[in-house]
Coordinates of C-alpha atoms (C1' of nucleotides) in Angstrom, one line a residue:
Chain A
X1 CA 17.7 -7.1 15.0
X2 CA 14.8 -5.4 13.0
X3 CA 12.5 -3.9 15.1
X4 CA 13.2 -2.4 18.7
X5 CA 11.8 -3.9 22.3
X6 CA 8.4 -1.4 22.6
X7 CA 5.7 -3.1 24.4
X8 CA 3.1 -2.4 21.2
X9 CA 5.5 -4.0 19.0
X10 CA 5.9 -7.3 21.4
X11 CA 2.4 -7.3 21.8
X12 CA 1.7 -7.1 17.7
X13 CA 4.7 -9.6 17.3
X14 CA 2.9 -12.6 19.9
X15 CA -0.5 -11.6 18.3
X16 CA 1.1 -12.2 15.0
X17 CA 2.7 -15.5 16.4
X18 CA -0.6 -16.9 17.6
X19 CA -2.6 -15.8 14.0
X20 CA 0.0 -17.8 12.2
X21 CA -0.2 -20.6 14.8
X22 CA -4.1 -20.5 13.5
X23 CA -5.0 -20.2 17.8
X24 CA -8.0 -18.2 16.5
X25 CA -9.5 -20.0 13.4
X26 CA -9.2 -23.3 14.1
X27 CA -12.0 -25.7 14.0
X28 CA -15.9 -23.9 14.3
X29 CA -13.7 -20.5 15.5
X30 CA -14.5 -17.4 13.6
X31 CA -11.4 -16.1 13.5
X32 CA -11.9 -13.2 16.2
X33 CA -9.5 -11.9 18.3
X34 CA -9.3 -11.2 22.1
X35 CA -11.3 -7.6 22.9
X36 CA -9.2 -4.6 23.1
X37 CA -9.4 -4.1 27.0
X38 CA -9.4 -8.3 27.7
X39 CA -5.6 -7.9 25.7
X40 CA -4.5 -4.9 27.6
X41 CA -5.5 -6.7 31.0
X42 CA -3.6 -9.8 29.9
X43 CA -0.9 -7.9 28.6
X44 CA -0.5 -5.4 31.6
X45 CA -0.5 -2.4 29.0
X46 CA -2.9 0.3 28.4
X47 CA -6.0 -0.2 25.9
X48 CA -4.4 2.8 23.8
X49 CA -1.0 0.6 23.4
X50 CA -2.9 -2.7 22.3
X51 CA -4.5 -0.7 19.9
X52 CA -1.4 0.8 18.5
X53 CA -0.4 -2.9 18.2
X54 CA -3.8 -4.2 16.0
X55 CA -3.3 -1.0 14.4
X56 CA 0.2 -2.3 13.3
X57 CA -0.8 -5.5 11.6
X58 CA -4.0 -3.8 10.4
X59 CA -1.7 -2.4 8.3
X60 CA 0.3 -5.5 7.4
X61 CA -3.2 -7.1 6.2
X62 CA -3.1 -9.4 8.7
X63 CA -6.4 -8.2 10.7
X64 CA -9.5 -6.3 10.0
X65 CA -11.3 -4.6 12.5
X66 CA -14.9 -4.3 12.8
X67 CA -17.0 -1.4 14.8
X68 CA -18.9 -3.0 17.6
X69 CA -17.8 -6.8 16.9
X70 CA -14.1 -6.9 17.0
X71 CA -11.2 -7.6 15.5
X72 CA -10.9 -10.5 13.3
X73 CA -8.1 -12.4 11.1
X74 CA -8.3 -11.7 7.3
X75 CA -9.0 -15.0 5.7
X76 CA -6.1 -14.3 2.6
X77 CA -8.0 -14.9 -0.6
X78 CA -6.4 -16.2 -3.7
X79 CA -5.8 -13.4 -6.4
X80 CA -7.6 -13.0 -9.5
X81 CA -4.9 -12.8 -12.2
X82 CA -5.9 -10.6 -15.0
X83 CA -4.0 -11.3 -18.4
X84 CA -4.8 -11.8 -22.1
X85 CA -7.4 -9.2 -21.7
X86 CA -8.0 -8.4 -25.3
X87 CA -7.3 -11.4 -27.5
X88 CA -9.7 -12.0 -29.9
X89 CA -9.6 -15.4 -30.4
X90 CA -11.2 -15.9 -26.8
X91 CA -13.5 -13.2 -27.6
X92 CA -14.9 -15.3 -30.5
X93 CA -14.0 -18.5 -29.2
X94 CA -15.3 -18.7 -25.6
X95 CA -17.7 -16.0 -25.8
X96 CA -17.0 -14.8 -22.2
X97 CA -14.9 -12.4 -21.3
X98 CA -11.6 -13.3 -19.6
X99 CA -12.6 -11.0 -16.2
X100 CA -15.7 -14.0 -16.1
X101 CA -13.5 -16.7 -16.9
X102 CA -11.4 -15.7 -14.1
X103 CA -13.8 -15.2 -12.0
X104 CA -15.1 -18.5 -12.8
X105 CA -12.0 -20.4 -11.7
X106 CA -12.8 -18.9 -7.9
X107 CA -16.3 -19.8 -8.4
X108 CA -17.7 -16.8 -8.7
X109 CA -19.3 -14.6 -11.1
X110 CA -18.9 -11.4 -12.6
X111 CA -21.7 -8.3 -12.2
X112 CA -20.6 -4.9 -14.2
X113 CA -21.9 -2.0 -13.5
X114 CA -21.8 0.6 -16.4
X115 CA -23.0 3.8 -13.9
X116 CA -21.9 6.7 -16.4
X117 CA -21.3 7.5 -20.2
X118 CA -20.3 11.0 -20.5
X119 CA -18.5 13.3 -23.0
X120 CA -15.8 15.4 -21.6
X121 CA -12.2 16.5 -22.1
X122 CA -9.9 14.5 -21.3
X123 CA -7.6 14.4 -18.1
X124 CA -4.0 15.6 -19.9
X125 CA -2.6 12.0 -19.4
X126 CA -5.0 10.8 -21.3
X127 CA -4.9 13.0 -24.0
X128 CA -0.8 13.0 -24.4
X129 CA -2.1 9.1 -25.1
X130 CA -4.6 9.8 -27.5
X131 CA -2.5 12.6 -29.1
X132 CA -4.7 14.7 -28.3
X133 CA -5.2 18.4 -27.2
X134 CA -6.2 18.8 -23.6
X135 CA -8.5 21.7 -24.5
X136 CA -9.4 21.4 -27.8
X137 CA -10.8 17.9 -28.2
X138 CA -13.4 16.2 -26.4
X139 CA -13.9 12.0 -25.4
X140 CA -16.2 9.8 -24.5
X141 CA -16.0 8.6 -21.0
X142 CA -17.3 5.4 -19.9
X143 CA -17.0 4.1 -16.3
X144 CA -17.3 0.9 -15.4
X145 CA -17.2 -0.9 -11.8
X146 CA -16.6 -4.4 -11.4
X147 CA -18.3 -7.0 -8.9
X148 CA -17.4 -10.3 -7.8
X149 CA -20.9 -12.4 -6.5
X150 CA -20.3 -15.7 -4.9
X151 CA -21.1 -17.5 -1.6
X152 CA -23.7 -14.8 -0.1
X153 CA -21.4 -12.0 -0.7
X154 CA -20.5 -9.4 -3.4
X155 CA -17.5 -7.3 -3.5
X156 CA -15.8 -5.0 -5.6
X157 CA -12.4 -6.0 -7.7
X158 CA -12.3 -2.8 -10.1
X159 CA -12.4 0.0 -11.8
X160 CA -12.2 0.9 -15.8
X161 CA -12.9 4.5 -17.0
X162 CA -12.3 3.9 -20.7
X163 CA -11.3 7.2 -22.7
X164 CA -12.3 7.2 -26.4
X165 CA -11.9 9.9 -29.1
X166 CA -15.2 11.7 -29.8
X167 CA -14.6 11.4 -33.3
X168 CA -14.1 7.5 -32.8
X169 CA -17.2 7.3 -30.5
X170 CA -19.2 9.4 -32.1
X171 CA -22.9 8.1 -33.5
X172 CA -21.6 4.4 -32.0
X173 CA -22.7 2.5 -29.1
X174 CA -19.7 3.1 -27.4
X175 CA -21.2 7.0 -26.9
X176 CA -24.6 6.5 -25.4
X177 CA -24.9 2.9 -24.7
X178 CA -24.4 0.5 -21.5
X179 CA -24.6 -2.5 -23.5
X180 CA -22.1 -3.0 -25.8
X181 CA -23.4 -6.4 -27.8
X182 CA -21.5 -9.0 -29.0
X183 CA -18.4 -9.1 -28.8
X184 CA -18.4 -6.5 -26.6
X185 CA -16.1 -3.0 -26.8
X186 CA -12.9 -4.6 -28.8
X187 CA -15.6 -5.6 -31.5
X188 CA -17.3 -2.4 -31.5
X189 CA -13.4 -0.7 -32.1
X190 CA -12.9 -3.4 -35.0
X191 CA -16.3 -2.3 -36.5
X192 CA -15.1 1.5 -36.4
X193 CA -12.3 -0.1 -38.3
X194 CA -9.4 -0.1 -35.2
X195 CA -9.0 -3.7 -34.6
X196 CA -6.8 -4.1 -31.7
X197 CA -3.1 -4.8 -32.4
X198 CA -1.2 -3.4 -28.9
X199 CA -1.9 -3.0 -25.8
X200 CA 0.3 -1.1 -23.8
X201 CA 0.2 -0.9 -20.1
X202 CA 1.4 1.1 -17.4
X203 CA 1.2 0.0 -14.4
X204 CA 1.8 1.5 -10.6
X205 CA 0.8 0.8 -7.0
X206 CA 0.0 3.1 -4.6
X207 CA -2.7 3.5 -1.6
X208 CA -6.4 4.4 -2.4
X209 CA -7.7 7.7 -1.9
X210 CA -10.5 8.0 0.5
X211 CA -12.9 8.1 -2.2
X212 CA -11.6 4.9 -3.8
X213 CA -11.1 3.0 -0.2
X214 CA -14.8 3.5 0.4
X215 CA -16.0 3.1 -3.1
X216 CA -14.3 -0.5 -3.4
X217 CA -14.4 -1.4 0.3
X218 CA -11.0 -1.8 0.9
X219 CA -9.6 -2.6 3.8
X220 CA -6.5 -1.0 6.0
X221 CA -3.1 -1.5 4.4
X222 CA -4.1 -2.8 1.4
X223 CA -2.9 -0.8 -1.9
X224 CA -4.0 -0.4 -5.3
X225 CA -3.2 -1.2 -9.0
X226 CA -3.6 1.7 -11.1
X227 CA -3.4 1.0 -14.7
X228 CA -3.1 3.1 -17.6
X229 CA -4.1 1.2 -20.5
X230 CA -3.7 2.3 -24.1
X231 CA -5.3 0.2 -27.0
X232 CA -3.3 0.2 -30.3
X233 CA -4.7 -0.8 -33.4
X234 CA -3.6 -2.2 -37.0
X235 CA -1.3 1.1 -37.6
X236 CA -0.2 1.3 -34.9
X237 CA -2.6 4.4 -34.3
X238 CA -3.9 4.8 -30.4
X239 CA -7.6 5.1 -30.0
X240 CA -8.9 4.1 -26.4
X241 CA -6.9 5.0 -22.6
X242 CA -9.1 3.3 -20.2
X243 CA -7.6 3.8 -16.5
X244 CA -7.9 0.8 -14.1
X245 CA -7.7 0.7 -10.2
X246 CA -7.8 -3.2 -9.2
X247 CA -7.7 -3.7 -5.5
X248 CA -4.7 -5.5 -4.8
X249 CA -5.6 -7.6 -2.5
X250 CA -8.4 -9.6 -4.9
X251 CA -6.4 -9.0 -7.8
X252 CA -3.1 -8.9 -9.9
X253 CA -1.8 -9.0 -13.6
X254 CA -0.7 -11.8 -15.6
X255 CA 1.6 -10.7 -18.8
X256 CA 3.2 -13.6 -20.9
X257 CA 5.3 -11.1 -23.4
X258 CA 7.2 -12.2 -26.1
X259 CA 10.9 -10.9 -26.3
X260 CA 11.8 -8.8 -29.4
X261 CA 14.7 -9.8 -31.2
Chain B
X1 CA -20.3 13.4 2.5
X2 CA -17.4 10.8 2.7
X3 CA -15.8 11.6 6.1
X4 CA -17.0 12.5 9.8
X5 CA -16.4 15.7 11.0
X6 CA -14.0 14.6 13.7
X7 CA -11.3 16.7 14.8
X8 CA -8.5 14.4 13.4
X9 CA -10.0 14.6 10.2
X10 CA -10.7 18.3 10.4
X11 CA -7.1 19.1 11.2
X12 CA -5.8 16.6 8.1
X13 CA -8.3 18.3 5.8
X14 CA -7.4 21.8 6.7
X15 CA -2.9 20.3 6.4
X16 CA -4.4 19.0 2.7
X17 CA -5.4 22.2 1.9
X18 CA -1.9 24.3 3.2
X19 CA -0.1 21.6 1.7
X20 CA -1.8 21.7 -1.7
X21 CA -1.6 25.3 -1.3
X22 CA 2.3 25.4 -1.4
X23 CA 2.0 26.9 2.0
X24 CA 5.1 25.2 3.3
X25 CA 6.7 24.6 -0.1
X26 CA 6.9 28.0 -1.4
X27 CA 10.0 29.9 -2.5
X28 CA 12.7 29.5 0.0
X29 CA 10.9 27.0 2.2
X30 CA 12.3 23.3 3.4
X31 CA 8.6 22.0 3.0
X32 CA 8.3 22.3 6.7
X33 CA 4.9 22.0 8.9
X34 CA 4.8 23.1 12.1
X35 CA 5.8 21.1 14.9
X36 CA 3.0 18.9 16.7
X37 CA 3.0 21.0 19.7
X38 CA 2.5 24.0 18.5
X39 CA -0.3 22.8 15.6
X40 CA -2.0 21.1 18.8
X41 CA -1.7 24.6 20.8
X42 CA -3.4 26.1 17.4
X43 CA -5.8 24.0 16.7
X44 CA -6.9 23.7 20.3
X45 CA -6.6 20.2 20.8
X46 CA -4.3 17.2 22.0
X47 CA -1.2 16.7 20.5
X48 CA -2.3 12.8 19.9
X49 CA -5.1 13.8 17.6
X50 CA -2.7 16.4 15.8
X51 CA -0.7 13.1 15.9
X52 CA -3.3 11.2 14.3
X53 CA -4.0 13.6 11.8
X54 CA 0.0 13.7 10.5
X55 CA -0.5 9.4 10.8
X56 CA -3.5 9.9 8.3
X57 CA -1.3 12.4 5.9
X58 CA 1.6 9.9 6.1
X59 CA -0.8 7.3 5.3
X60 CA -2.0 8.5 2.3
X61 CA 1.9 9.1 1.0
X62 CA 1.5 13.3 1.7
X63 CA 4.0 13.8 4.3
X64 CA 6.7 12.6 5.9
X65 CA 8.1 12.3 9.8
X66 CA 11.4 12.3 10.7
X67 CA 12.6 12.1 14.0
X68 CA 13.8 14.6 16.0
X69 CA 13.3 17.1 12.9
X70 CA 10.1 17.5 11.9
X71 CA 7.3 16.6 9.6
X72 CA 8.3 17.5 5.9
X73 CA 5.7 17.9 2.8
X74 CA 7.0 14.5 0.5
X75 CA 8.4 15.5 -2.8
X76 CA 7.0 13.6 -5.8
X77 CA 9.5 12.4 -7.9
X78 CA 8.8 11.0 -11.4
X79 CA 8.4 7.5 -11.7
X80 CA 10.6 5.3 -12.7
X81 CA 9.0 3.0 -15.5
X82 CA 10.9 -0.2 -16.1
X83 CA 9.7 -2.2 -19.4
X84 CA 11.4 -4.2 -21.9
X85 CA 14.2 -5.5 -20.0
X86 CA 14.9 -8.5 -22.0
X87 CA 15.1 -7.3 -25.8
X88 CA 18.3 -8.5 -26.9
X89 CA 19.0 -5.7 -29.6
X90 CA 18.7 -3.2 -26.7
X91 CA 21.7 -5.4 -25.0
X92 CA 23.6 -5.7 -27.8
X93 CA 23.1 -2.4 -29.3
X94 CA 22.9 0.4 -26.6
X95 CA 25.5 -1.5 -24.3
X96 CA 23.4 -0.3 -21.6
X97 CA 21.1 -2.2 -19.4
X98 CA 17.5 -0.9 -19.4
X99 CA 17.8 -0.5 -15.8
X100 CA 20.4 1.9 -16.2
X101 CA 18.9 3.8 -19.3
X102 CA 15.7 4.4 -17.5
X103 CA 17.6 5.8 -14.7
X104 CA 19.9 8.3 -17.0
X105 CA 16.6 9.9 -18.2
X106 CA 16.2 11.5 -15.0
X107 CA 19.9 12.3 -14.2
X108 CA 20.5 9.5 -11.9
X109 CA 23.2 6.7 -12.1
X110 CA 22.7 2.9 -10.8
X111 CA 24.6 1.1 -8.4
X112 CA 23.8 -2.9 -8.2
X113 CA 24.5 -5.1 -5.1
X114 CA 24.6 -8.6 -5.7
X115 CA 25.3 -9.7 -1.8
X116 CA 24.5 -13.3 -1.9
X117 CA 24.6 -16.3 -4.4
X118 CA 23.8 -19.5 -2.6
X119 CA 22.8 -22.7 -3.5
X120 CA 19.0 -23.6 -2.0
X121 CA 15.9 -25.9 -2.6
X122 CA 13.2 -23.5 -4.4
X123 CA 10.5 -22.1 -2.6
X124 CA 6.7 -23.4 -4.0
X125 CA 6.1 -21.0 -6.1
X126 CA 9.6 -20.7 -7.9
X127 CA 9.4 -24.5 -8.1
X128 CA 6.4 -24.6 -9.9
X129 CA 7.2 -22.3 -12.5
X130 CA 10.3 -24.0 -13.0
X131 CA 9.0 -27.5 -13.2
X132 CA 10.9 -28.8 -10.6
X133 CA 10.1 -30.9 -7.3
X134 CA 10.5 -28.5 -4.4
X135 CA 12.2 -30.7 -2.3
X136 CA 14.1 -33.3 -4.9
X137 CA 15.9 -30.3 -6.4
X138 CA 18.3 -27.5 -6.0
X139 CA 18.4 -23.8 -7.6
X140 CA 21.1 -21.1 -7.8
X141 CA 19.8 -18.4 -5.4
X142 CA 21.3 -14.8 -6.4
X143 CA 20.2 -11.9 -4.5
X144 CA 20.2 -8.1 -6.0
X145 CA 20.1 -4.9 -4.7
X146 CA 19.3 -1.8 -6.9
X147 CA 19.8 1.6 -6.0
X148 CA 19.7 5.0 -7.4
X149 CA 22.5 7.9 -7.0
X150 CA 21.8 11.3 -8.3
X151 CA 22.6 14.5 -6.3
X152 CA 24.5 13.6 -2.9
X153 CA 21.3 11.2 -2.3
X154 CA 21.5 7.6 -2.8
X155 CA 18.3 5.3 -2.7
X156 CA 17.0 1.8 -3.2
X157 CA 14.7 1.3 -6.0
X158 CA 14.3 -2.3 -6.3
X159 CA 15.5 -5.9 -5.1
X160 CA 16.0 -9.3 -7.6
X161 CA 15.8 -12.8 -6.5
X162 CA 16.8 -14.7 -9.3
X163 CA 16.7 -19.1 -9.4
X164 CA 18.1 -20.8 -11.7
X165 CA 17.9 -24.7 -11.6
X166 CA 21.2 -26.0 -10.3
X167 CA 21.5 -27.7 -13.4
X168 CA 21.6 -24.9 -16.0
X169 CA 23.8 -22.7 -13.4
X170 CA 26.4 -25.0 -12.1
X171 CA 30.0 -24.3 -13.6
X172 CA 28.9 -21.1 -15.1
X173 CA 29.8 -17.6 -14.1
X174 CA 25.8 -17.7 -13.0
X175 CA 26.6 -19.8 -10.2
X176 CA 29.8 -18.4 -8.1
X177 CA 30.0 -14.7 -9.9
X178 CA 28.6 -11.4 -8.9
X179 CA 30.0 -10.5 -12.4
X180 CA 28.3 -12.0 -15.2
X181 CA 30.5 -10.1 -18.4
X182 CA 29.4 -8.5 -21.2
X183 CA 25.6 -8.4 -22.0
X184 CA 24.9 -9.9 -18.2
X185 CA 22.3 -12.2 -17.0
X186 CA 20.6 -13.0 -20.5
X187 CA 23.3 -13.1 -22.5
X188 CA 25.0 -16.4 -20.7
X189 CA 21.6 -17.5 -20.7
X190 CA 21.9 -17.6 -24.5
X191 CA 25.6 -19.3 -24.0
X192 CA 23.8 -22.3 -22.0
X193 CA 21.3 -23.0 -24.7
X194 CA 18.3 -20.7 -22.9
X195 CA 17.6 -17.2 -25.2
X196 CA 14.8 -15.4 -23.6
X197 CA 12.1 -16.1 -25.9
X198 CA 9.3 -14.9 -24.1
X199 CA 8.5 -13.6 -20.4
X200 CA 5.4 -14.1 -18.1
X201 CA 5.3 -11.4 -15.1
X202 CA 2.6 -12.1 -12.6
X203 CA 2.2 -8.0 -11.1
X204 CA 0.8 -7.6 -7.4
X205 CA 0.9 -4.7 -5.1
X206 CA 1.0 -5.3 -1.7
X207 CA 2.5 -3.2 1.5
X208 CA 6.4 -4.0 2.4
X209 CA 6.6 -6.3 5.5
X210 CA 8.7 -5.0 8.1
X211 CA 12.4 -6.5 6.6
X212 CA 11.3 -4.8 3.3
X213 CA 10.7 -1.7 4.5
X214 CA 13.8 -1.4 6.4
X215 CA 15.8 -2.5 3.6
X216 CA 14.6 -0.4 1.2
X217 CA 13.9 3.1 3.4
X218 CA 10.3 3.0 2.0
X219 CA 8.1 6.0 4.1
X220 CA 4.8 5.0 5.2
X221 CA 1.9 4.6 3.2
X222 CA 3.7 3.7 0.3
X223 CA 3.1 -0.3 -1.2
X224 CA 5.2 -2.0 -2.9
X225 CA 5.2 -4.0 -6.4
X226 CA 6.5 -7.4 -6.7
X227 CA 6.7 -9.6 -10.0
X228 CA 7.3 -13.1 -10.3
X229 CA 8.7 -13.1 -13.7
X230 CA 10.0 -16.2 -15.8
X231 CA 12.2 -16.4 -18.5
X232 CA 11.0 -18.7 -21.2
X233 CA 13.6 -20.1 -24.0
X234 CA 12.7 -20.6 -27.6
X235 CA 12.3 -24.2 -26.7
X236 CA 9.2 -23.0 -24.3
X237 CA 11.2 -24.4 -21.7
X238 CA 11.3 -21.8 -18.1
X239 CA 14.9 -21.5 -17.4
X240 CA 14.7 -18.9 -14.8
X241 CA 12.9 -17.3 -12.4
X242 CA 13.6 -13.6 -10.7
X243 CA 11.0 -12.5 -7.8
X244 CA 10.9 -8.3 -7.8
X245 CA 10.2 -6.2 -5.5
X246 CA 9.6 -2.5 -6.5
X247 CA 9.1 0.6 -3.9
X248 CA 6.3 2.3 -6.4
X249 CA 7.0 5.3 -5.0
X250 CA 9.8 5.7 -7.5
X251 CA 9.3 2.7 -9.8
X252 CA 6.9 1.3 -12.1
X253 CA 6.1 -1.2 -15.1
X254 CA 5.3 0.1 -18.9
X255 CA 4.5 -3.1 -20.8
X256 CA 3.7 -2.9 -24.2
X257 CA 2.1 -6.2 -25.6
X258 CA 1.4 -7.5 -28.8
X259 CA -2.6 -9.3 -29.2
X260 CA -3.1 -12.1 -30.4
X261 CA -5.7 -12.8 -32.9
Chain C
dA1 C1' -44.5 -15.3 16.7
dA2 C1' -43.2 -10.5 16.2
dC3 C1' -41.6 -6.6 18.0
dC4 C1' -39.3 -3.3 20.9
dA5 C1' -36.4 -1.6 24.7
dG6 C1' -32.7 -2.3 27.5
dT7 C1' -28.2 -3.6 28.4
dA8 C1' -23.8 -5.3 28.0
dC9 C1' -20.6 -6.0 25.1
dT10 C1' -17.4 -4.4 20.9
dG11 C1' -14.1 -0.9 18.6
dG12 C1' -13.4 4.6 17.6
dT13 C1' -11.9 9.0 19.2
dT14 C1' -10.0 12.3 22.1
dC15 C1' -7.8 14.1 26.1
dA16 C1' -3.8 15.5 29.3
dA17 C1' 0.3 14.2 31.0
dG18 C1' 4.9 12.2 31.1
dC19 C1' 9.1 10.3 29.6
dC20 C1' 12.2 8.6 25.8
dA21 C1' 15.2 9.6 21.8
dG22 C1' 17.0 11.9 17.6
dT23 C1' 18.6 16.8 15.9
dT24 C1' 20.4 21.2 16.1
dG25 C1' 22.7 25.1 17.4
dA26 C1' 24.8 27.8 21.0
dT27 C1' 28.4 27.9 24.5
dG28 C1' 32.6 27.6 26.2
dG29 C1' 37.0 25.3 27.1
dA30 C1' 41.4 23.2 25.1
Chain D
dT1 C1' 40.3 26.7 15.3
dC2 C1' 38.4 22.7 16.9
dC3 C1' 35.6 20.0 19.6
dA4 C1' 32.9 18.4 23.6
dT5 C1' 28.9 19.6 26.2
dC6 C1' 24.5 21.2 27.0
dA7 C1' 20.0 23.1 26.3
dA8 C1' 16.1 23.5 23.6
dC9 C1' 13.9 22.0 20.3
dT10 C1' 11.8 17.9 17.3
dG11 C1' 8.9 13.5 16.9
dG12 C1' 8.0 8.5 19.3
dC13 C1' 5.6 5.9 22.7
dT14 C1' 2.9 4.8 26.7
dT15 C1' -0.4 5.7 30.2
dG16 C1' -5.3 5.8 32.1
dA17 C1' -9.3 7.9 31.8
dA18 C1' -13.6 9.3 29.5
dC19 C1' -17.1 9.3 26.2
dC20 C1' -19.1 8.1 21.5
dA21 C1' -21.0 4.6 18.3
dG22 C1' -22.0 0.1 16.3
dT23 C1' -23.6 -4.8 17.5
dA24 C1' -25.9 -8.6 19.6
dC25 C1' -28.4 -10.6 22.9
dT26 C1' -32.0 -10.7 26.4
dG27 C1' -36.4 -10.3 28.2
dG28 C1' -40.8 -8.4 28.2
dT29 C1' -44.9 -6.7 25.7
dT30 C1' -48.0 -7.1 22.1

DNA sequence: AACCAGTACTGGTTCAAGCCAGTTGATGGA
DNA sequence: TCCATCAACTGGCTTGAACCAGTACTGGTT
């Protein structure tokens, strides 16, 4: 046995019984749940311990709750994969960027926001990246949120604050400018002479701080992918960190790696 | 303003702050808060919204409960970054498994559990990536546990599902032996015709369900990683595929990846 | 038709109280 | 000395009540 005999926890387990069953979205239903006090009458239990139950697979993803409308199953969305993010052959090729074309498979379409370009120094994992001083050195910091638009609705996926050298950015685009041109921010690099080579990524989960949950909208119980990106050029010299946060419950990564001999 | 100025809140905010303060941490301190009741008695207010305040600390990975003894600041520990696991001079050369060196860099050991090797028709996923019917075809199933040991504390990192088409496995060590010899999993790969050529990882983050959680003692509010990774041979043939799950608490993925022009 | 107010829902938060269950340390007997 | 017991903590769970706050519909007024 896994779990003990509480009344919340039977009460979460038939809920989760009769989601899976589909009792609540099939045909023209909306997906919405039983009210709080119609549950605890059925259920003989107090409001407070039916709401410890939705509270419980709240946090297993399985429900959101809405203020004033009720409680409804989360329709599970097929992840966005994100891979082959820098390959310049479908830079040049395609001409669309592989966060639209992976959009486009979902039918949906990208919208970037580009809210901030500002020069500061860097956080110190950055700049142990960079190989750079924390106080003595200064980067370019360019934030970017992405949007997915499809079907009436628009929701955030991510986050990218890109880190770049001063002395790299400096008098380019990349320093004052949302619009990047063609080719976008790799072929900027490769004009400043640091064609991409590497990319080295690493990558945790963890829960959204409050700022971030409301920021991207995320709902209860769903975590983040934070990535800490570092682009390598020709030499093997670093010269842009950009941090991602993806939420993980529109998105994922896709690495096909070769294995070193 | 980002939050309401509710009492739970106000009581978490003010924990934050003594938390991030050292308060409880200090010199000879067990990272101790005070007990429910008497933060309730403090703060003037129920002990269910000093409750909910602790439940929005231990959400957010800050603290943890333990029954019967208290509520204890959570230590951050390093992560654990696991990358290049499949590099065939590392096996040959350092003797040691990646798994095992990452672990040594902070002092701790590794102990693997392989409880289970069955013989089972693929689930849908593993199928696909395997190019095999789900139902017209068998796989070697084996199951691995990871843990970590380092000073008197013992913990689970990580588990490993590995499938193997019944075909490649059967009469090999892969499909009856917990013990796989020298150079492990990859190196009889090589023996049957398979070296890893190339690896696709498909990364999400998601929370533990229940079983996981259990299993792998991970505290509230912290998500877990899981990888669907393939093993590709120099044929481009998949020969394998091992499904990860990863507490990120104490684990993570450092990727470093090659571009392609 | 357009608007507004009222009302009856929904979940969100807090309260005070009680009992259950795990942990710890003191007490006292063998 | 050793060990069982007990008391006094700790958090875990449930109850039932009250009030706040967001939503949607209804009916009347303009």
């Amino acid at each position: 046995m896994s779990g003990k005999d509480l009344p919340s926890r039977r009460i979460a387990e038939e809920l989760r019984r009769r989601i899976a069953a589909g009792e609540f979205t099939e045909d023209g239903k909306d997906g919405k749940l039983p009210s709080e006090r119609k549950l605890a009458a059925d259920h003989d239990a107090a409001r407070n311990t039916v709401r410890e139950a939705i509270r419980q697979l709240a946090e297993q993803g399985l429900v959101d709750t809405h203020h004033g409308k009720g409680v409804f199953v989360r329709r599970r969305r097929q992840l966005l994969r994100f891979g082959d993010r820098y390959s310049k052959r479908l830079r040049e090729e395609t001409g669309v960027s592989p966060y639209r074309a992976e959009l486009a498979k979902q039918g949906l379409t990208p919208r970037v926001d580009c809210p901030s370009i500002t020069r500061v120094s860097p956080p110190s994992d950055v700049a142990e990246r960079l190989g750079l001083s924390e106080t003595d050195s200064t980067v370019a910091r360019r934030e970017n949120w992405y949007y997915a638009v499809g079907e009436g609705e628009e929701f955030p996926v991510q986050i990218g604050i890109t880190y770049i050298p001063w002395e790299i950015a400096e008098g380019s685009v990349l320093s004052y400018s949302a619009d990047m041109g063609k080719g976008s921010l790799y072929a900027r690099f490769e004009d400043l002479g640091h064609p991409i080579a590497a990319s080295r990524e690493e990558v945790s989960a963890r829960m959204p701080d409050p700022d971030e949950a409301e920021g991207l909208s995320i709902p209860d119980g769903v975590p983040v992918l934070e990535i800490l990106h570092t682009g390598i050029d020709d030499q093997g010299r670093p010269f842009e960190v950009t941090k991602f946060v993806i939420r993980a419950d529109v998105g994922g990564l896709d690495y096909t790696v070769p294995v070193k001999d």
